[in-house]
Coordinates of C-alpha atoms in Angstrom, one line a residue:
X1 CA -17.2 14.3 7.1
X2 CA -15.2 17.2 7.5
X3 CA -14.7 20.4 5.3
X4 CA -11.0 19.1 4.5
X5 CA -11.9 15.6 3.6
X6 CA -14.8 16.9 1.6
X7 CA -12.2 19.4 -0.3
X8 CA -10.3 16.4 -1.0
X9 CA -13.3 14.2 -2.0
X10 CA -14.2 16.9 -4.4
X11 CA -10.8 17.6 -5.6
X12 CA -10.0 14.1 -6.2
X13 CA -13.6 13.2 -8.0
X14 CA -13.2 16.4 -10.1
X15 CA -10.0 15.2 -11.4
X16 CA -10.8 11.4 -12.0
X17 CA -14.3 12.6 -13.6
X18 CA -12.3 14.2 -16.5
X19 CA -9.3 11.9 -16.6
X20 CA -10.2 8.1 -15.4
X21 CA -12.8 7.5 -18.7
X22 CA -10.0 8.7 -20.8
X23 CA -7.4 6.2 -19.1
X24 CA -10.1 3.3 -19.6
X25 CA -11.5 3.8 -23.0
X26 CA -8.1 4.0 -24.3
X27 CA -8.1 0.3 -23.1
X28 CA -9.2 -2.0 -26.4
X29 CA -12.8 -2.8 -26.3
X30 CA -12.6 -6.1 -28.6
X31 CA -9.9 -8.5 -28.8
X32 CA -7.7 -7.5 -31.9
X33 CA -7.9 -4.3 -31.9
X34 CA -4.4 -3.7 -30.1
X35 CA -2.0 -3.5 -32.7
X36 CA -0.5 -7.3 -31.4
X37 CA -3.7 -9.0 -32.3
X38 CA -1.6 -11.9 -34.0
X39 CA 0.8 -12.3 -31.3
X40 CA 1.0 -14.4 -27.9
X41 CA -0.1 -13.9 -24.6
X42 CA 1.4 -10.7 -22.5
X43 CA 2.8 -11.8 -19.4
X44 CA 2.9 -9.9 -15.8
X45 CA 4.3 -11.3 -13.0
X46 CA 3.3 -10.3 -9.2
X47 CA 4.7 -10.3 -5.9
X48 CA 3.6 -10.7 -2.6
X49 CA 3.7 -12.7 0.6
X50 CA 0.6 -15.1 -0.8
X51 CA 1.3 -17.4 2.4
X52 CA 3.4 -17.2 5.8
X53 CA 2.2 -14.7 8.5
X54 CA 1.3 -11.7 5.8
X55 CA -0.8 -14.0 3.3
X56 CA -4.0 -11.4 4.4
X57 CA -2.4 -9.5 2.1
X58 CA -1.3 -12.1 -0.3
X59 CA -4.7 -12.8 -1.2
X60 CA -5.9 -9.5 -1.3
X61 CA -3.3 -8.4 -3.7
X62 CA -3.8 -12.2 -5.7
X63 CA -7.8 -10.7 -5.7
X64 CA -7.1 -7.9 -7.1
X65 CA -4.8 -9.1 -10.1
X66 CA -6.8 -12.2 -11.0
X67 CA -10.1 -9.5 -11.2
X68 CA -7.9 -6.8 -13.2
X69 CA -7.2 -9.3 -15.5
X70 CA -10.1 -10.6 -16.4
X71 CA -11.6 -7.5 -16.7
X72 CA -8.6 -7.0 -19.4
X73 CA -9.2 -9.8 -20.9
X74 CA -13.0 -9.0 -21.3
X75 CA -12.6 -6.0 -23.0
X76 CA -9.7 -8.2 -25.6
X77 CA -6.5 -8.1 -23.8
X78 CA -3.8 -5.6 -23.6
X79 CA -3.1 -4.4 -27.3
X80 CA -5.4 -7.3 -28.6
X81 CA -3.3 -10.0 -26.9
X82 CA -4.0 -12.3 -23.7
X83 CA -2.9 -11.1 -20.2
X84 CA -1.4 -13.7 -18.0
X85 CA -0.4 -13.6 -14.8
X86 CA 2.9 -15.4 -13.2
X87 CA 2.7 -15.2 -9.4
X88 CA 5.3 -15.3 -7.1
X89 CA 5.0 -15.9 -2.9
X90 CA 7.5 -14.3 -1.1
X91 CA 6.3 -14.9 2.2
X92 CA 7.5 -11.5 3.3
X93 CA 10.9 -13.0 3.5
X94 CA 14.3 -10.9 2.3
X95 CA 15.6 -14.4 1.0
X96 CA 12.1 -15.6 -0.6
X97 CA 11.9 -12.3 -2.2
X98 CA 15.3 -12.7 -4.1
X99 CA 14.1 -16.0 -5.3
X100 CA 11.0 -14.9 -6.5
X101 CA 12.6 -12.0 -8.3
X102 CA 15.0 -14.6 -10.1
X103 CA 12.1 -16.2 -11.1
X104 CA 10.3 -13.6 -12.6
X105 CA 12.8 -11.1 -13.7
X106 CA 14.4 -14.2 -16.0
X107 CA 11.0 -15.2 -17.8
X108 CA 11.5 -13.2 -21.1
X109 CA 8.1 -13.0 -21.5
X110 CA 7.4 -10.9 -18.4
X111 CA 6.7 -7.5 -19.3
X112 CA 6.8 -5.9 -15.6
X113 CA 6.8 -7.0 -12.1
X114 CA 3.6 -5.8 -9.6
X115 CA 5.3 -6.2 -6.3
X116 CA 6.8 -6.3 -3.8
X117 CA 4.5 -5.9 -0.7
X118 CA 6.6 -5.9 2.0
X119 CA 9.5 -2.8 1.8
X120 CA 11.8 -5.2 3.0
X121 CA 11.2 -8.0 -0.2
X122 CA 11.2 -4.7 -2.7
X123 CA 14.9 -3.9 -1.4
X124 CA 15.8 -7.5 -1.8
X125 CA 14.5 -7.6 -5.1
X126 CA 15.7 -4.7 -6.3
X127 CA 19.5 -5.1 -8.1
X128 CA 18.0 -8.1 -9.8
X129 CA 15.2 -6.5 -11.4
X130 CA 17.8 -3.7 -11.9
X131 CA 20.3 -6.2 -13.5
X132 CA 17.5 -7.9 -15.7
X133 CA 16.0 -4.6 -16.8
X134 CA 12.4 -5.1 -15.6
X135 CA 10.4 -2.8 -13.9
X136 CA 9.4 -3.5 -10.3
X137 CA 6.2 -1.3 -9.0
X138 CA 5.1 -1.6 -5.6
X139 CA 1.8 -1.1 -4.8
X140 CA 2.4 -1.4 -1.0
X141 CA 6.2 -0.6 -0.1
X142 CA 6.6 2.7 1.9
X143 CA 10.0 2.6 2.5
X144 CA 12.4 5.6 1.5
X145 CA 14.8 3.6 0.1
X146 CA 12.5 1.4 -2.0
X147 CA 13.7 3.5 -5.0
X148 CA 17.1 4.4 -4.3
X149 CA 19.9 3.5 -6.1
X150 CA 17.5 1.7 -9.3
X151 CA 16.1 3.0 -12.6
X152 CA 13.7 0.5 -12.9
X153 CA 11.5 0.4 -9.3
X154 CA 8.5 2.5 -8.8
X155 CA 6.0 3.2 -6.5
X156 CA 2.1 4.3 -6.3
X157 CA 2.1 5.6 -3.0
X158 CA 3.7 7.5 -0.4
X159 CA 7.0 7.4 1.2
X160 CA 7.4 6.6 5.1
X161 CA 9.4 10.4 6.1
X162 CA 5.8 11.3 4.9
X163 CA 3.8 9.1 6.9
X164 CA 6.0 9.8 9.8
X165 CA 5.3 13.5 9.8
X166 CA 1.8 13.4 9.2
X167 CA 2.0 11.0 12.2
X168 CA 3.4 12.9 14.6
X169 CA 1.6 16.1 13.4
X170 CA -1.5 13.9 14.0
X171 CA -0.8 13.7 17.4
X172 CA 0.3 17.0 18.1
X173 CA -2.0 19.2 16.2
X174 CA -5.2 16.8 16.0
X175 CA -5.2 15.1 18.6
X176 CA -3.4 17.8 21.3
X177 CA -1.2 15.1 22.9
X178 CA 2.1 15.2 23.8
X179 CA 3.4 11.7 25.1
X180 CA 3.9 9.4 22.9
X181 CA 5.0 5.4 23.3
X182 CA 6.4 3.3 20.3
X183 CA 6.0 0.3 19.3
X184 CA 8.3 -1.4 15.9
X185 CA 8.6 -4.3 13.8
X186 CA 12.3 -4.8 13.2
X187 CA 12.6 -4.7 9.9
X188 CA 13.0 -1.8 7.3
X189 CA 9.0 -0.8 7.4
X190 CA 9.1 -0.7 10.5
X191 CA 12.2 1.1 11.9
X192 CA 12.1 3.0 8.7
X193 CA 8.5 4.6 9.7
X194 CA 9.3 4.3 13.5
X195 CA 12.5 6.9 12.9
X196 CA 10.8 9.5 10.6
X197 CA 7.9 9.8 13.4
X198 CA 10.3 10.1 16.1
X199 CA 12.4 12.8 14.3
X200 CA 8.9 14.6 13.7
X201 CA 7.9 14.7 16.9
X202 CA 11.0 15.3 18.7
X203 CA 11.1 18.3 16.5
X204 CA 7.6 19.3 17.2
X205 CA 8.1 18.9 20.8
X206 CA 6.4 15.9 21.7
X207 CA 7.8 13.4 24.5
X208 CA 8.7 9.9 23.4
X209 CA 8.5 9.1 27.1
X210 CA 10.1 5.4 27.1
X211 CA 12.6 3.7 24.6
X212 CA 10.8 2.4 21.6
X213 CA 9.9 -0.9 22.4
X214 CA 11.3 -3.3 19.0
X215 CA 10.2 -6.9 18.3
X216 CA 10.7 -9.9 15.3
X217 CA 6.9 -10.6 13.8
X218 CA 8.2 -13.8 12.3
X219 CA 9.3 -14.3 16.5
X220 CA 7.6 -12.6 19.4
X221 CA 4.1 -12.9 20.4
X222 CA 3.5 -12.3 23.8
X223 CA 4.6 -8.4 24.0
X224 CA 4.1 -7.7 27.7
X225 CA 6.8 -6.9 29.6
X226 CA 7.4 -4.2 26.5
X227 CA 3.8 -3.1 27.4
X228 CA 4.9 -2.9 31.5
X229 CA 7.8 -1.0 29.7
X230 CA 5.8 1.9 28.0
X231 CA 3.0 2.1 30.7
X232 CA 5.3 3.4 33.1
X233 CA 6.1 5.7 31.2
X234 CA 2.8 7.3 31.2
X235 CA 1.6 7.9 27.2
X236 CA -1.3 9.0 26.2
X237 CA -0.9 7.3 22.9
X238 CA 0.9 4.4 21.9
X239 CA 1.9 4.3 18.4
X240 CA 2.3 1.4 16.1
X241 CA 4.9 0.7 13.5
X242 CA 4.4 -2.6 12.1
X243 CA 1.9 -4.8 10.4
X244 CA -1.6 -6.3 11.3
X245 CA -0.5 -8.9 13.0
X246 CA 2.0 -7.9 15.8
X247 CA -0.1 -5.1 16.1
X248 CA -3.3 -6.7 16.9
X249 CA -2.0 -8.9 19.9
X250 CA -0.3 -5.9 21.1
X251 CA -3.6 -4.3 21.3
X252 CA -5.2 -7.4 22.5
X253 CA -2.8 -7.6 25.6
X254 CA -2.4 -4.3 25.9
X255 CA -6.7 -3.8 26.9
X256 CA -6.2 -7.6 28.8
X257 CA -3.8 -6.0 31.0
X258 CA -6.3 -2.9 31.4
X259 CA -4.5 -0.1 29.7
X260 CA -6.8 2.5 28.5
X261 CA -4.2 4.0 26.2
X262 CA -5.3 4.6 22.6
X263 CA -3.3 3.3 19.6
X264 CA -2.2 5.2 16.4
X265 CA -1.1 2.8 13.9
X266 CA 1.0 3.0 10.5
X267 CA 0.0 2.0 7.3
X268 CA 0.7 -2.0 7.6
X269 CA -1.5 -2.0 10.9
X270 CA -4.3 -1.3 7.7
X271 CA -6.1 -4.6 7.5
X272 CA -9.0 -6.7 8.2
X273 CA -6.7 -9.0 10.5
X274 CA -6.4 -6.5 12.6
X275 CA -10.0 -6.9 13.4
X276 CA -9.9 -10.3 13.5
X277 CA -7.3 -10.7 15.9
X278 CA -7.9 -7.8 18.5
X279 CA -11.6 -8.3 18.3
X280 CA -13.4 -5.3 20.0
X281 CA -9.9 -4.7 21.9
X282 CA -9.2 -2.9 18.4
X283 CA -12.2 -0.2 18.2
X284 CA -11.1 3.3 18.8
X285 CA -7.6 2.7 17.1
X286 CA -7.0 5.1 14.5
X287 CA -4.8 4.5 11.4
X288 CA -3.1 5.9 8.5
X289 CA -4.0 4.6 5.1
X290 CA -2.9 5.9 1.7
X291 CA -6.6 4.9 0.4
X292 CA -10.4 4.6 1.9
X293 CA -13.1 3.7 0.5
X294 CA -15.9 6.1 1.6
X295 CA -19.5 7.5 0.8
X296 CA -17.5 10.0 -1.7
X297 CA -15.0 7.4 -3.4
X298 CA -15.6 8.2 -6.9
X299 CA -18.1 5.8 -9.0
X300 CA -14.5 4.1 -10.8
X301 CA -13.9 3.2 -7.3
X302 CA -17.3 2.6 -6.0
X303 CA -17.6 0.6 -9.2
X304 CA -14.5 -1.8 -8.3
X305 CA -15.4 -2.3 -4.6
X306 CA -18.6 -3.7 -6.1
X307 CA -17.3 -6.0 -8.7
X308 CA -14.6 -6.9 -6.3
X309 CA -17.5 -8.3 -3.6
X310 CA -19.5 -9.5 -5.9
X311 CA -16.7 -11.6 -6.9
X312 CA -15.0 -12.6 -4.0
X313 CA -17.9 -12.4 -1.3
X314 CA -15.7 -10.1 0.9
X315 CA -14.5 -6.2 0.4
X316 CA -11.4 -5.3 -1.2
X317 CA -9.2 -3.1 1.3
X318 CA -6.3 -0.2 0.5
X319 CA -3.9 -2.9 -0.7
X320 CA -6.0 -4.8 -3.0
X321 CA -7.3 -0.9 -4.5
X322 CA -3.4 -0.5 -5.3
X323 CA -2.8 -3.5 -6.7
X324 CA -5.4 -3.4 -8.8
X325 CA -4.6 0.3 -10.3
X326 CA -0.5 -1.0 -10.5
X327 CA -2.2 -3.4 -12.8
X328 CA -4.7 -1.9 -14.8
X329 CA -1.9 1.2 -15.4
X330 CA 0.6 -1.2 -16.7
X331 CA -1.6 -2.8 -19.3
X332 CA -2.2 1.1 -19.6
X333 CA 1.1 2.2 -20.4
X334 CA 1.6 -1.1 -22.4
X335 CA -1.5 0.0 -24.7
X336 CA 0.9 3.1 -25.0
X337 CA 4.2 1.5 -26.1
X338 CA 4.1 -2.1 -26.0
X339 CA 5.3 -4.6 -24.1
X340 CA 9.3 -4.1 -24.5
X341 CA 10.7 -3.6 -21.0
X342 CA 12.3 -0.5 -21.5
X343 CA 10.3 1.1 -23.1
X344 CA 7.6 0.6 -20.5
X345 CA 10.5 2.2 -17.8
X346 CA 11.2 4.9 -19.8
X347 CA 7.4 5.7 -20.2
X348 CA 6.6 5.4 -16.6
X349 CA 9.6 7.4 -15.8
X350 CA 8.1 10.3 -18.0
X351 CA 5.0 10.3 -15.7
X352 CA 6.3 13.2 -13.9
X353 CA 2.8 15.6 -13.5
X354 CA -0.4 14.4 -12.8
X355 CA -1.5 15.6 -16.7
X356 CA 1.0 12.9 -17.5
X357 CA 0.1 10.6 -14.5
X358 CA -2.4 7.5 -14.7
X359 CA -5.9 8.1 -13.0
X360 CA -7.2 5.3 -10.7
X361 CA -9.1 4.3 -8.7
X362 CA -6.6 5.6 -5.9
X363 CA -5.9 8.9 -7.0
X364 CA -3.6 10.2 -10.1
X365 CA -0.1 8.0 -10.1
X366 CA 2.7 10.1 -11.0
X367 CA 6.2 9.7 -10.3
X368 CA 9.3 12.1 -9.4
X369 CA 12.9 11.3 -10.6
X370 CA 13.7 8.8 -7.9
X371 CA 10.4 6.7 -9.2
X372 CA 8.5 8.0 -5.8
X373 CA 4.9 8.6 -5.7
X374 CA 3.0 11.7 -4.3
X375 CA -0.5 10.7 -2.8
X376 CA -2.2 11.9 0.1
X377 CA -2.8 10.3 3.2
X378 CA -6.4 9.8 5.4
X379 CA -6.6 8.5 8.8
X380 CA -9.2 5.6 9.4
X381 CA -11.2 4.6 12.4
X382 CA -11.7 1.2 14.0
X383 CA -15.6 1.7 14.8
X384 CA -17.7 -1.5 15.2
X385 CA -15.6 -3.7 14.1
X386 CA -15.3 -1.9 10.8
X387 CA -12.7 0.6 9.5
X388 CA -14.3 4.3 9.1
X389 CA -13.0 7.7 8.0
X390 CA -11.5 9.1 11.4
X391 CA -13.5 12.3 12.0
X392 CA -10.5 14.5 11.7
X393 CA -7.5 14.4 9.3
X394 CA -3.6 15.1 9.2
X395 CA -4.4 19.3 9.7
X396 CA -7.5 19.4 10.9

């Protein structure tokens, strides 16, 4: 590993080592001891596209709430009451999304919403959380304007202008190339990540040597004429904007077609589908991710990949790490104040410094005024079939 990722390893274990046993035994350890004891059930509800072409990531996020929960519930609930769980499927749909939030955000009992996935569904959601009062925190959105224009929607991870200029940086200063192909999923992930690389690397000098090629995922499947399209155009890398799914029968084609180009993917290219779809056509593509497990995760996070297997039979990836710590740092924050919905918005709106942030498994959530989160960012490799910390970062 390099001297920057073990920097960051240390950094990040240093600061969990003091804070993450702290955040967990402030958690009851016996059922009554939360001051609620007497009182019903607490309720959470979560959001995600559990079926339709994104359910990968349905059940990884699913995974990861059922095990938060009953690892809540072991230790006697959030302030000595029950957690439940009300799920909702979006599908990854704009008009599923408003349904679901409906749904949730008009159950009373619901004390905060986990979700959405997709940036697209969070927009949707948004005015009706906003109009019910009930917070909405992403553990997967990345879209800048997930938080705009709302009180009540937060985030624990990075934004996409972020991602973008890391991206492009990536490919100037780490990887010393200078033509660059695009490829976007037309919704707002993916032009939303596709413009804040190009304005990078237009401003760092790089050459976006053909028009970026845009497709429906819900639509398109056979993506070769775009790849004619950007080949002639000569890239040495092609990047990605999209999810796991597009992306891996673009790679597919792409190496059927015998382009040697590499691909650089964003964040939703971050999957085990991925795999599964391009087969070995994926090794070698390299891919931003706001978490990794690696040899130097901390033992919280070593700990939850464990459980998580042992439970499951397969290993949790980034999404189902975020949804777990958007879990487990509600009940946190609920422990804190209760379940009252605005108090739990105004407390999570006062995480503003990572003394006051919560400290999972994915790094120390903290929030600025627009409900944004600040995390960093690592760059994985496809090798073997099997995702791996890239041997350079952003920098290096």
């Amino acid at each position: 590993m390099s001297d920057l990722a073990n920097r960051r390893s240390r950094r990040f274990l240093l600061l969990l080592a003091v804070a993450l046993p702290a955040a967990l035994a402030s958690l009851p350890a016996a059922r009554g001891q939360g001051e609620d004891g007497d009182a019903g059930a607490i309720k959470f509800g979560v959001a995600g596209p559990m079926t339709g072409s994104g359910a990968v990531y349905g059940e990884m996020i699913r995974s990861a709430a059922l095990l938060a929960q009953g690892e809540l519930n072991d230790r006697g609930g959030v302030r000595g009451r029950r957690l439940e769980i009300e799920f909702g499927d979006d599908q990854g749909k704009n008009d599923q999304a408003v349904i679901v939030a409906k749904k949730l955000a008009g159950d009373p009992e619901i004390s905060i919403v986990i979700g959405h996935f997709n940036s697209t569904c969070s927009i949707a959601g948004r005015e009706t959380y906003k109009e019910a009062g009930v917070v909405e925190f992403s553990p997967g959105s990345t879209n800048v304007d997930v938080c705009n224009n709302t009180e009540w929607t937060f985030r624990n991870l990075y934004r996409d202008d972020y991602q973008g200029q890391c991206l492009a940086r990536y490919v100037k200063n780490t990887l010393s190339l200078t033509r660059v192909a695009v490829f976007f999923d037309n919704d707002d992930y993916g032009k939303g990540l596709k413009d804040a690389f190009v304005a990078e690397a237009e401003r760092l000098g790089l050459s976006i040597v053909a028009p970026p090629q845009g497709y429906i995922r819900e639509r398109d499947s056979d993506f070769r004429t775009s790849l004619d399209t950007l080949a002639a155009g000569n890239p040495e890398v092609i990047l990605i904007s999209g999810l796991y799914e597009a992306a891996g029968t673009i790679i597919k084609q792409a190496r059927e077609k015998g382009m040697k180009t590499p691909f650089l993917g964003g964040d939703g290219v971050f999957s085990p589908g991925l795999i599964e779809i391009a087969g070995e056509a994926a090794e070698g593509t390299l891919i931003t991710t706001p978490f990794l497990f690696t040899e130097t995760s901390s033992d919280e996070a070593k700990g939850f990949k464990t459980r998580f297997e042992e439970e499951y039979g397969r290993s949790p990836d980034t999404w189902a790490a975020l949804t777990y710590d958007a879990v487990m740092q509600a009940a946190w924050v609920i422990e804190k104040v209760g379940p009252d919905r605005k108090a739990i918005r105004d407390y999570f709106a006062s995480m503003t410094t990572t003394e006051k942030g919560y400290p999972g498994i994915t790094g120390i959530t903290y929030f600025d005024e627009n409900g944004d989160c600040q995390k960093p960012l690592w760059v994985a490799l496809v090798k073997y079939g099997e995702f791996d910390l890239a041997p350079k970062q952003v920098g290096q």
